[in-house]
Tab-separated table of C-alpha atoms and ligand atoms in Angstrom:
chain	number	residue	atom	x	y	z
A	14	MET	CA	-35.832	2.423	29.286
A	15	ALA	CA	-34.577	0.054	26.588
A	16	SER	CA	-34.780	1.296	23.019
A	17	THR	CA	-36.809	-0.934	20.709
A	18	VAL	CA	-35.369	0.417	17.448
A	19	VAL	CA	-32.282	-1.576	16.460
A	20	ASN	CA	-29.859	0.045	14.067
A	21	PRO	CA	-26.753	-2.147	13.780
A	22	GLY	CA	-24.602	0.279	11.783
A	23	LEU	CA	-25.968	3.403	13.528
A	24	GLU	CA	-26.975	4.453	10.003
A	25	GLY	CA	-28.826	7.758	10.089
A	26	ILE	CA	-28.540	7.944	13.893
A	27	VAL	CA	-27.344	11.281	15.250
A	28	VAL	CA	-25.178	10.562	18.295
A	29	GLY	CA	-23.672	13.964	18.956
A	30	GLU	CA	-22.844	17.446	17.785
A	31	THR	CA	-19.663	18.860	16.311
A	32	VAL	CA	-18.440	22.220	15.077
A	33	LEU	CA	-15.442	20.655	13.351
A	34	SER	CA	-16.663	19.357	10.018
A	35	ASN	CA	-19.872	18.860	8.118
A	36	VAL	CA	-20.530	16.150	5.552
A	37	GLU	CA	-23.469	16.976	3.291
A	38	GLY	CA	-23.774	13.665	1.509
A	39	ASP	CA	-26.658	14.553	-0.808
A	40	VAL	CA	-24.907	17.527	-2.388
A	41	GLY	CA	-21.369	16.176	-1.984
A	42	ARG	CA	-20.077	18.989	0.205
A	43	LEU	CA	-17.483	18.776	2.980
A	44	THR	CA	-16.622	21.738	5.175
A	45	TYR	CA	-14.215	22.219	8.082
A	46	ARG	CA	-15.568	24.812	10.545
A	47	GLY	CA	-17.550	26.303	7.675
A	48	TYR	CA	-14.735	26.388	5.104
A	49	ASP	CA	-15.372	24.423	1.933
A	50	ILE	CA	-12.833	21.650	1.426
A	51	HIS	CA	-12.320	22.875	-2.151
A	52	ASP	CA	-11.142	26.289	-0.898
A	53	LEU	CA	-8.892	24.738	1.722
A	54	ALA	CA	-7.403	22.257	-0.760
A	55	GLU	CA	-6.711	25.046	-3.201
A	56	HIS	CA	-5.469	27.820	-0.918
A	57	ALA	CA	-4.467	26.528	2.533
A	58	THR	CA	-1.604	24.439	3.872
A	59	TYR	CA	-2.003	21.445	6.154
A	60	GLU	CA	-0.525	23.388	9.057
A	61	GLU	CA	-3.187	26.093	8.586
A	62	VAL	CA	-5.870	23.402	8.656
A	63	VAL	CA	-4.362	21.912	11.822
A	64	HIS	CA	-4.638	25.367	13.380
A	65	LEU	CA	-8.217	25.698	12.163
A	66	LEU	CA	-9.231	22.365	13.670
A	67	LEU	CA	-7.348	22.646	16.968
A	68	PHE	CA	-7.691	26.366	17.706
A	69	GLY	CA	-11.006	27.178	16.048
A	70	ARG	CA	-9.867	29.530	13.308
A	71	LEU	CA	-7.380	29.940	10.504
A	72	PRO	CA	-4.107	31.413	11.809
A	73	THR	CA	-2.503	34.783	11.269
A	74	TYR	CA	1.091	34.718	9.968
A	75	GLN	CA	2.441	34.840	13.522
A	76	GLU	CA	0.105	32.134	14.767
A	77	LEU	CA	1.105	29.928	11.858
A	78	LEU	CA	4.792	30.476	12.592
A	79	ASP	CA	4.190	29.621	16.249
A	80	LEU	CA	2.328	26.432	15.387
A	81	LYS	CA	4.966	25.383	12.865
A	82	ALA	CA	7.688	25.931	15.467
A	83	ARG	CA	5.793	23.821	17.994
A	84	LEU	CA	5.311	21.046	15.425
A	85	VAL	CA	8.952	21.085	14.349
A	86	ALA	CA	10.075	20.916	17.978
A	87	ARG	CA	7.985	17.783	18.571
A	88	ARG	CA	8.839	15.767	15.447
A	89	SER	CA	11.548	13.498	16.856
A	90	LEU	CA	10.555	10.268	18.566
A	91	PRO	CA	11.814	9.449	22.050
A	92	SER	CA	14.850	7.162	21.687
A	93	GLY	CA	12.982	4.518	23.678
A	94	VAL	CA	10.260	4.415	21.007
A	95	VAL	CA	12.848	3.994	18.248
A	96	ALA	CA	14.440	1.183	20.275
A	97	MET	CA	11.033	-0.489	20.559
A	98	LEU	CA	10.503	-0.187	16.811
A	99	HIS	CA	13.886	-1.836	16.237
A	100	ALA	CA	12.533	-4.861	18.111
A	101	VAL	CA	9.417	-5.218	15.929
A	102	PRO	CA	9.599	-7.986	13.272
A	103	ARG	CA	10.211	-6.398	9.865
A	104	ASP	CA	7.179	-8.022	8.289
A	105	ALA	CA	4.782	-6.417	10.796
A	106	TRP	CA	1.941	-4.536	9.123
A	107	PRO	CA	2.644	-0.778	9.215
A	108	MET	CA	-0.774	0.078	10.708
A	109	ASP	CA	-0.153	-2.325	13.580
A	110	VAL	CA	3.205	-0.685	14.141
A	111	LEU	CA	1.651	2.777	14.078
A	112	ARG	CA	-0.881	1.676	16.693
A	113	THR	CA	1.917	0.329	18.881
A	114	GLY	CA	3.967	3.464	18.261
A	115	VAL	CA	1.208	5.788	19.485
A	116	SER	CA	0.906	3.806	22.685
A	117	ALA	CA	4.668	3.701	23.072
A	118	ILE	CA	4.985	7.485	22.790
A	119	SER	CA	2.737	7.866	25.808
A	120	HIS	CA	5.107	5.746	27.937
A	121	PHE	CA	7.866	8.297	27.473
A	122	LEU	CA	5.921	11.443	28.355
A	123	PRO	CA	7.268	13.414	31.310
A	124	HIS	CA	3.697	13.539	32.692
A	125	ARG	CA	0.495	11.786	31.779
A	126	PRO	CA	-1.879	14.302	30.137
A	127	ASP	CA	-4.156	15.577	32.891
A	128	GLY	CA	-7.120	16.112	30.563
A	129	SER	CA	-6.966	19.919	30.743
A	130	HIS	CA	-7.478	21.815	27.500
A	131	ASP	CA	-3.903	23.126	27.381
A	132	THR	CA	-2.255	19.747	27.938
A	133	ASN	CA	-4.577	18.172	25.402
A	134	ILE	CA	-3.643	20.863	22.843
A	135	ASP	CA	-0.005	20.175	23.588
A	136	ALA	CA	-0.550	16.423	23.191
A	137	ALA	CA	-2.476	17.003	19.946
A	138	ILE	CA	0.464	18.964	18.522
A	139	ASP	CA	2.804	16.225	19.728
A	140	LEU	CA	0.741	13.590	17.918
A	141	VAL	CA	0.348	15.590	14.692
A	142	ALA	CA	4.106	16.182	14.676
A	143	LYS	CA	5.112	12.592	15.474
A	144	PHE	CA	2.744	10.601	13.270
A	145	PRO	CA	4.768	11.134	10.060
A	146	THR	CA	7.971	10.350	11.964
A	147	LEU	CA	6.548	7.081	13.283
A	148	VAL	CA	5.474	6.062	9.788
A	149	ALA	CA	8.742	7.131	8.160
A	150	VAL	CA	10.943	5.504	10.810
A	151	TRP	CA	9.103	2.219	10.428
A	152	ASP	CA	9.305	2.496	6.634
A	153	ARG	CA	13.099	2.782	6.907
A	154	LEU	CA	13.563	0.076	9.531
A	155	ARG	CA	11.461	-2.483	7.664
A	156	ARG	CA	13.619	-1.863	4.595
A	157	GLY	CA	16.771	-2.452	6.662
A	158	LEU	CA	17.718	1.245	6.570
A	159	GLU	CA	18.569	3.675	9.329
A	160	PRO	CA	15.930	6.302	10.181
A	161	ILE	CA	16.497	9.815	8.828
A	162	ALA	CA	16.190	12.704	11.278
A	163	PRO	CA	13.445	15.271	10.624
A	164	ASP	CA	14.555	18.396	8.736
A	165	SER	CA	13.444	21.499	10.632
A	166	THR	CA	13.658	23.641	7.488
A	167	LEU	CA	10.961	21.618	5.744
A	168	ASP	CA	7.203	21.939	6.162
A	169	HIS	CA	5.123	19.069	7.441
A	170	ALA	CA	4.413	17.227	4.168
A	171	ALA	CA	7.852	17.796	2.671
A	172	ASN	CA	9.522	16.587	5.852
A	173	PHE	CA	7.511	13.350	5.731
A	174	LEU	CA	8.780	12.621	2.214
A	175	TRP	CA	12.298	13.597	3.251
A	176	MET	CA	12.322	11.252	6.268
A	177	ARG	CA	11.308	8.369	4.006
A	178	SER	CA	13.741	8.863	1.152
A	179	GLY	CA	16.449	11.261	2.280
A	180	GLU	CA	15.713	13.357	-0.805
A	181	ARG	CA	14.107	16.758	-0.911
A	182	PRO	CA	10.781	16.293	-2.690
A	183	ILE	CA	9.909	18.075	-5.914
A	184	PRO	CA	7.373	20.904	-5.371
A	185	ALA	CA	4.579	18.938	-7.077
A	186	ALA	CA	5.074	15.997	-4.707
A	187	GLU	CA	5.182	18.200	-1.625
A	188	ALA	CA	2.062	20.098	-2.745
A	189	ALA	CA	0.193	16.880	-3.506
A	190	LEU	CA	0.906	15.338	-0.115
A	191	ASP	CA	0.053	18.589	1.652
A	192	THR	CA	-3.296	18.700	-0.159
A	193	TYR	CA	-3.860	15.019	0.573
A	194	PHE	CA	-3.380	15.680	4.310
A	195	ILE	CA	-5.849	18.590	4.112
A	196	LEU	CA	-8.465	16.458	2.350
A	197	LEU	CA	-8.139	13.679	4.922
A	198	ALA	CA	-7.863	15.883	8.019
A	199	ASP	CA	-11.414	15.424	9.255
A	200	HIS	CA	-14.703	13.810	8.317
A	201	SER	CA	-17.248	14.256	11.081
A	202	TYR	CA	-18.248	11.126	13.056
A	203	ASN	CA	-16.586	8.523	10.818
A	204	ALA	CA	-15.815	5.190	12.481
A	205	SER	CA	-12.285	5.961	13.686
A	206	THR	CA	-13.220	9.411	14.961
A	207	PHE	CA	-16.195	7.930	16.758
A	208	SER	CA	-13.855	5.373	18.342
A	209	ALA	CA	-11.631	8.186	19.551
A	210	ARG	CA	-14.621	10.003	21.014
A	211	VAL	CA	-15.979	6.879	22.716
A	212	THR	CA	-12.586	6.237	24.287
A	213	ALA	CA	-12.140	9.873	25.334
A	214	SER	CA	-15.651	9.870	26.815
A	215	THR	CA	-14.551	7.308	29.401
A	216	GLY	CA	-11.866	9.664	30.671
A	217	GLU	CA	-8.997	7.906	28.894
A	218	ASP	CA	-6.301	10.300	27.706
A	219	ILE	CA	-5.788	11.527	24.140
A	220	TYR	CA	-3.018	8.993	23.364
A	221	GLY	CA	-5.315	6.103	24.246
A	222	ALA	CA	-8.174	7.658	22.287
A	223	VAL	CA	-5.942	8.079	19.247
A	224	ALA	CA	-4.627	4.500	19.559
A	225	ALA	CA	-8.254	3.316	19.433
A	226	ALA	CA	-8.819	5.469	16.355
A	227	VAL	CA	-5.761	4.023	14.604
A	228	ALA	CA	-7.034	0.493	15.242
A	229	THR	CA	-10.449	1.405	13.847
A	230	LEU	CA	-9.053	3.092	10.768
A	231	ALA	CA	-7.160	-0.059	9.818
A	232	GLY	CA	-10.141	-2.052	8.556
A	233	ASP	CA	-10.894	-2.459	4.846
A	234	LEU	CA	-14.284	-0.784	5.086
A	235	HIS	CA	-12.620	2.381	6.407
A	236	GLY	CA	-8.963	3.354	5.906
A	237	GLY	CA	-7.791	-0.017	4.647
A	238	ALA	CA	-9.485	0.423	1.273
A	239	PRO	CA	-6.797	2.255	-0.761
A	240	SER	CA	-4.260	-0.561	-0.614
A	241	LYS	CA	-7.002	-2.832	-1.938
A	242	VAL	CA	-7.600	-0.294	-4.718
A	243	MET	CA	-3.917	-0.588	-5.564
A	244	THR	CA	-4.245	-4.368	-5.714
A	245	MET	CA	-7.084	-3.937	-8.212
A	246	LEU	CA	-5.049	-1.528	-10.348
A	247	GLU	CA	-2.157	-3.988	-10.370
A	248	GLU	CA	-4.411	-6.911	-11.247
A	249	ILE	CA	-6.108	-4.954	-14.048
A	250	GLY	CA	-2.765	-3.934	-15.521
A	251	LEU	CA	-4.165	-2.241	-18.646
A	252	PRO	CA	-7.045	0.254	-18.956
A	253	GLU	CA	-8.923	-1.909	-21.471
A	254	LYS	CA	-9.075	-4.756	-18.970
A	255	ALA	CA	-11.030	-2.682	-16.426
A	256	GLU	CA	-14.552	-3.567	-17.546
A	257	PRO	CA	-14.170	-7.381	-17.676
A	258	TYR	CA	-12.399	-7.150	-14.309
A	259	VAL	CA	-15.307	-5.252	-12.757
A	260	ARG	CA	-17.863	-7.675	-14.175
A	261	ALA	CA	-15.939	-10.663	-12.827
A	262	LEU	CA	-15.521	-9.039	-9.399
A	263	LEU	CA	-19.200	-8.165	-9.038
A	264	GLY	CA	-20.107	-11.586	-10.426
A	265	ARG	CA	-18.279	-13.132	-7.469
A	266	GLY	CA	-20.338	-10.899	-5.157
A	267	GLU	CA	-17.327	-8.793	-4.190
A	268	LYS	CA	-17.197	-5.030	-3.720
A	269	ILE	CA	-15.162	-2.583	-5.751
A	270	MET	CA	-12.804	-0.993	-3.273
A	271	GLY	CA	-12.757	2.793	-3.269
A	272	MET	CA	-16.371	2.941	-4.429
A	273	GLY	CA	-19.415	3.695	-2.307
A	274	HIS	CA	-19.875	5.685	0.872
A	275	ARG	CA	-22.250	5.647	3.804
A	276	GLU	CA	-22.774	9.423	3.618
A	277	TYR	CA	-22.107	10.543	0.046
A	278	LYS	CA	-24.854	9.859	-2.436
A	279	ILE	CA	-22.818	11.386	-5.247
A	280	ARG	CA	-19.078	11.349	-5.963
A	281	ASP	CA	-16.997	12.183	-2.901
A	282	PRO	CA	-15.930	15.862	-3.237
A	283	ARG	CA	-12.362	14.941	-2.278
A	284	ALA	CA	-12.072	12.575	-5.241
A	285	ALA	CA	-11.781	15.451	-7.755
A	286	HIS	CA	-8.629	16.797	-6.082
A	287	LEU	CA	-7.125	13.357	-5.720
A	288	GLU	CA	-7.867	12.566	-9.342
A	289	ARG	CA	-6.169	15.788	-10.458
A	290	MET	CA	-3.122	15.021	-8.330
A	291	ALA	CA	-2.983	11.384	-9.432
A	292	LYS	CA	-3.049	12.490	-13.068
A	293	ASN	CA	-0.382	15.109	-12.555
A	294	LEU	CA	1.930	12.875	-10.520
A	295	THR	CA	1.642	9.774	-12.664
A	296	GLU	CA	2.446	11.882	-15.742
A	297	LYS	CA	5.551	13.137	-13.950
A	298	SER	CA	6.577	9.680	-12.748
A	299	HIS	CA	5.652	8.032	-16.077
A	300	THR	CA	3.510	5.428	-14.367
A	301	LYS	CA	0.268	4.004	-15.684
A	302	TRP	CA	-1.779	4.082	-12.468
A	303	TYR	CA	-3.920	7.100	-13.268
A	304	LEU	CA	-5.053	5.763	-16.632
A	305	ILE	CA	-6.018	2.414	-15.141
A	306	ALA	CA	-7.831	4.110	-12.246
A	307	ARG	CA	-9.747	6.358	-14.630
A	308	ALA	CA	-10.778	3.342	-16.724
A	309	LEU	CA	-11.751	1.473	-13.557
A	310	GLU	CA	-13.963	4.313	-12.337
A	311	ASP	CA	-15.694	4.545	-15.726
A	312	ALA	CA	-16.205	0.787	-15.871
A	313	SER	CA	-17.451	0.677	-12.267
A	314	ASN	CA	-19.971	3.458	-12.857
A	315	ALA	CA	-21.284	1.756	-16.002
A	316	VAL	CA	-21.463	-1.788	-14.620
A	317	LEU	CA	-22.837	-0.764	-11.195
A	318	ALA	CA	-25.617	1.225	-12.896
A	319	GLU	CA	-26.493	-2.001	-14.703
A	320	VAL	CA	-26.213	-4.534	-11.855
A	321	LYS	CA	-27.179	-2.327	-8.893
A	322	PRO	CA	-29.592	0.160	-10.489
A	323	GLY	CA	-30.678	3.062	-8.329
A	324	LYS	CA	-27.879	2.528	-5.766
A	325	PRO	CA	-25.620	5.566	-5.372
A	326	ILE	CA	-22.161	3.972	-5.517
A	327	TYR	CA	-19.485	6.383	-6.696
A	328	ALA	CA	-15.765	6.951	-6.164
A	329	ASN	CA	-14.873	7.786	-2.575
A	330	VAL	CA	-11.762	9.445	-1.176
A	331	GLU	CA	-9.817	6.186	-1.222
A	332	PHE	CA	-10.148	5.569	-4.933
A	333	TYR	CA	-7.642	8.111	-6.297
A	334	THR	CA	-5.663	7.988	-3.072
A	335	ALA	CA	-4.100	4.800	-4.415
A	336	PRO	CA	-2.582	6.192	-7.623
A	337	THR	CA	-1.693	9.458	-5.851
A	338	LEU	CA	0.245	7.853	-3.010
A	339	ALA	CA	1.770	5.197	-5.271
A	340	SER	CA	3.120	7.994	-7.462
A	341	LEU	CA	4.722	9.540	-4.385
A	342	GLY	CA	6.659	6.308	-3.898
A	343	ILE	CA	4.611	5.168	-0.909
A	344	PRO	CA	4.082	1.387	-0.843
A	345	SER	CA	0.467	0.289	-0.754
A	346	ASP	CA	0.660	-1.248	2.713
A	347	GLU	CA	1.587	2.204	4.053
A	348	PHE	CA	-1.389	4.013	2.476
A	349	THR	CA	-3.527	3.703	5.592
A	350	CYS	CA	-0.726	5.052	7.786
A	351	THR	CA	-0.404	8.017	5.463
A	352	PHE	CA	-4.159	8.562	5.773
A	353	ALA	CA	-3.665	8.542	9.558
A	354	CYS	CA	-0.978	11.234	9.246
A	355	GLY	CA	-3.665	13.550	7.856
A	356	ARG	CA	-6.542	12.391	10.067
A	357	ILE	CA	-4.614	12.792	13.307
A	358	ALA	CA	-5.555	16.500	13.246
A	359	GLY	CA	-9.266	15.644	13.151
A	360	TRP	CA	-9.015	12.866	15.726
A	361	SER	CA	-7.237	15.208	18.130
A	362	ALA	CA	-9.727	18.025	17.579
A	363	HIS	CA	-12.616	15.621	18.192
A	364	VAL	CA	-11.041	14.426	21.431
A	365	LEU	CA	-10.714	18.061	22.547
A	366	GLU	CA	-14.356	18.666	21.624
A	367	GLN	CA	-15.506	15.503	23.389
A	368	VAL	CA	-13.609	16.381	26.546
A	369	ALA	CA	-15.001	19.915	26.538
A	370	HIS	CA	-18.615	18.661	26.454
A	371	ASN	CA	-18.187	15.184	27.802
A	372	ARG	CA	-20.893	12.675	28.453
A	373	LEU	CA	-20.000	8.990	28.613
A	374	ILE	CA	-20.946	7.377	25.298
A	375	ARG	CA	-22.776	4.219	26.218
A	376	PRO	CA	-25.480	2.972	23.836
A	377	GLN	CA	-27.917	0.156	24.507
A	378	ALA	CA	-28.487	-3.184	22.831
A	379	THR	CA	-31.615	-5.279	22.530
A	380	TYR	CA	-30.963	-8.561	24.267
A	381	VAL	CA	-31.787	-11.534	22.010
A	382	GLY	CA	-30.120	-14.324	24.020
A	383	PRO	CA	-31.691	-17.097	26.144
A	384	ALA	CA	-34.392	-16.269	28.662
A	385	VAL	CA	-33.407	-16.220	32.324
A	386	HIS	CA	-32.697	-19.754	33.563
A	387	PRO	CA	-31.132	-21.188	36.716
A	388	TYR	CA	-27.410	-21.558	37.253
A	389	GLU	CA	-26.286	-25.168	36.782
A	390	PRO	CA	-23.397	-26.323	39.029
A	391	ILE	CA	-20.293	-27.504	37.175
A	392	ALA	CA	-20.689	-31.079	38.472
A	393	ALA	CA	-24.131	-31.287	36.855
A	394	ARG	CA	-22.842	-29.775	33.586
A	395	ASN	CA	-19.955	-32.227	33.645
A	396	ALA	CA	-22.279	-35.183	34.236
A	397	ARG	CA	-24.281	-34.171	31.175
A	398	GLY	CA	-21.035	-34.302	29.183
A	399	ASN	CA	-21.402	-31.254	26.951
A	400	GLY	CA	-21.379	-27.502	27.138
A	401	ALA	CA	-25.034	-26.972	26.236
A	402	ALA	CA	-26.547	-25.275	29.229
A	403	SER	CA	-30.194	-26.041	29.852
A	404	GLY	CA	-32.210	-23.484	27.931
A	405	GLY	CA	-28.988	-21.948	26.552
A	406	ALA	CA	-27.672	-21.558	23.065
A	407	GLY	CA	-24.713	-23.906	23.665
A	408	SER	CA	-22.264	-21.838	21.675
A	409	TYR	CA	-19.548	-19.453	22.687
A	410	ASN	CA	-19.868	-15.956	21.282
B	6	COA	N1	-18.947	-2.230	-4.788
B	6	COA	C1	-20.040	-2.919	-5.118
B	6	COA	N2	-21.229	-2.791	-4.481
B	6	COA	C2	-21.269	-1.920	-3.478
B	6	COA	C3	-20.172	-1.150	-3.100
B	6	COA	C4	-18.980	-1.332	-3.796
B	6	COA	N3	-17.892	-0.655	-3.471
B	6	COA	N4	-20.521	-0.360	-2.070
B	6	COA	C5	-21.786	-0.616	-1.797
B	6	COA	N5	-22.253	-1.560	-2.658
B	6	COA	C6	-23.594	-2.141	-2.705
B	6	COA	C7	-23.714	-3.249	-1.671
B	6	COA	O1	-23.355	-4.495	-2.213
B	6	COA	C8	-25.175	-3.161	-1.342
B	6	COA	O2	-25.897	-3.764	-2.381
B	6	COA	P1	-27.163	-4.681	-2.043
B	6	COA	O3	-28.160	-3.752	-1.383
B	6	COA	O4	-27.597	-5.162	-3.397
B	6	COA	O5	-26.690	-5.760	-1.127
B	6	COA	C9	-25.479	-1.667	-1.395
B	6	COA	O6	-24.513	-1.124	-2.310
B	6	COA	C10	-25.343	-0.982	-0.065
B	6	COA	O7	-24.031	-1.261	0.426
B	6	COA	P2	-23.646	-1.290	1.953
B	6	COA	O8	-22.307	-1.932	2.082
B	6	COA	O9	-24.755	-1.845	2.779
B	6	COA	O10	-23.613	0.236	2.251
B	6	COA	P3	-22.822	0.936	3.400
B	6	COA	O11	-23.410	2.254	3.617
B	6	COA	O12	-22.640	0.068	4.592
B	6	COA	O13	-21.421	1.015	2.636
B	6	COA	C11	-19.164	1.235	2.410
B	6	COA	C12	-20.467	1.942	2.729
B	6	COA	C13	-18.086	2.282	2.284
B	6	COA	C14	-18.814	0.287	3.568
B	6	COA	C15	-19.302	0.424	1.094
B	6	COA	O14	-19.669	1.269	0.039
B	6	COA	C16	-18.028	-0.342	0.772
B	6	COA	O15	-17.771	-1.403	1.335
B	6	COA	N6	-17.177	0.222	-0.144
B	6	COA	C17	-15.927	-0.416	-0.478
B	6	COA	C18	-14.885	-0.149	0.604
B	6	COA	C19	-14.412	1.276	0.591
B	6	COA	O16	-14.135	1.865	-0.436
B	6	COA	N7	-14.295	1.831	1.799
B	6	COA	C20	-13.808	3.193	1.987
B	6	COA	C21	-14.904	4.083	2.429
B	6	COA	S1	-14.392	5.765	2.488
């Protein structure tokens, strides 16, 4: 029976269950399998969080060593994928290249994943391990440089920075990126994760589901926001210019990137960690990004309270991502790829969860097109001389 309630953005609609993460938007709390994100950000490593999401619990020492060994063993890209990346035009957008790269990896697998839990776990580890390599290899190639091989002595975050620059990162940089990956690892049924689950629900394999997720993450309203935040910081240039900038932006009816969230009605809990890291890193790198971002958040809060009273629009995870990643030397058009390097753990875990309790995801729509009318032969349509079908809307959509 057709539903009569139309909810275009699925806002407030519960479409499934998950044990992976919980977003409590009213109180600003995010938990992964019951662990508060603040505790994980402070005490865990990304690899521990990967174990938590994929295997259901935090690892023992031995389990962590085993997972790290499996990740290290899967970091390198098949040579065929690197050859394909060599053929991509250097001005291609890094998120597009990442999407292509995920698909390409699946061409070089010895066997297509058969959908069993064990092969999906293996594929998930493969994807978590290879995402940073894909991003780093493309970063080097687009700059006209040769890729740098992964360093098996380095942990996940440090190795990512190493493969980009060929320099061992300072501890503060490694710790910041590791925490960033933890903070971004999962976020319930966000748009990209939902895409992955929809794709997996059709029986498509995990590589296809993750490729769909990468495509969905790319948009400005989701993972594309932080590079736009960076553009704002660059345009503002000085902290004292933040308020007039915000007024002009809102005056043109535009949104402040990195502000607002569908779920959080107060400041995103991840923003506090990112702000701390942005402050710390920009002090170390002697850049001005943190101070401008801080001024922009203050100005946004003040002006939004004035022009959109009563609307809960506060800094989201993307806001301080921009100064944090910029301070790590990551160019703004690679921010979304770096986000994906963290989120791949959550996407994979959601695919595993979807497969384990699968039901094809297939919502309904209320039909609002023309009423039923007879088919008109092409000769008759041609004689009339235009595309407007009798009783039809006459437009392609
Ligand atoms: N700047 C200015 N106004 C904003 C805003 C922002 N960043 N975010 C929301 N609003 C306003 C909208 O203009 C709208 O006002 P109106 O009712 O007067 O028209 C109201 O708040 C509701 O916004 P809406 O876009 O319908 O809410 P949503 O739940 O769909 O929005 C986002 C969630 C994330 C899409 C939205 O806040 C946004 O576009 N933010 C900027 C992009 C961003 O940072 N994305 C990353 C998300 S993690």
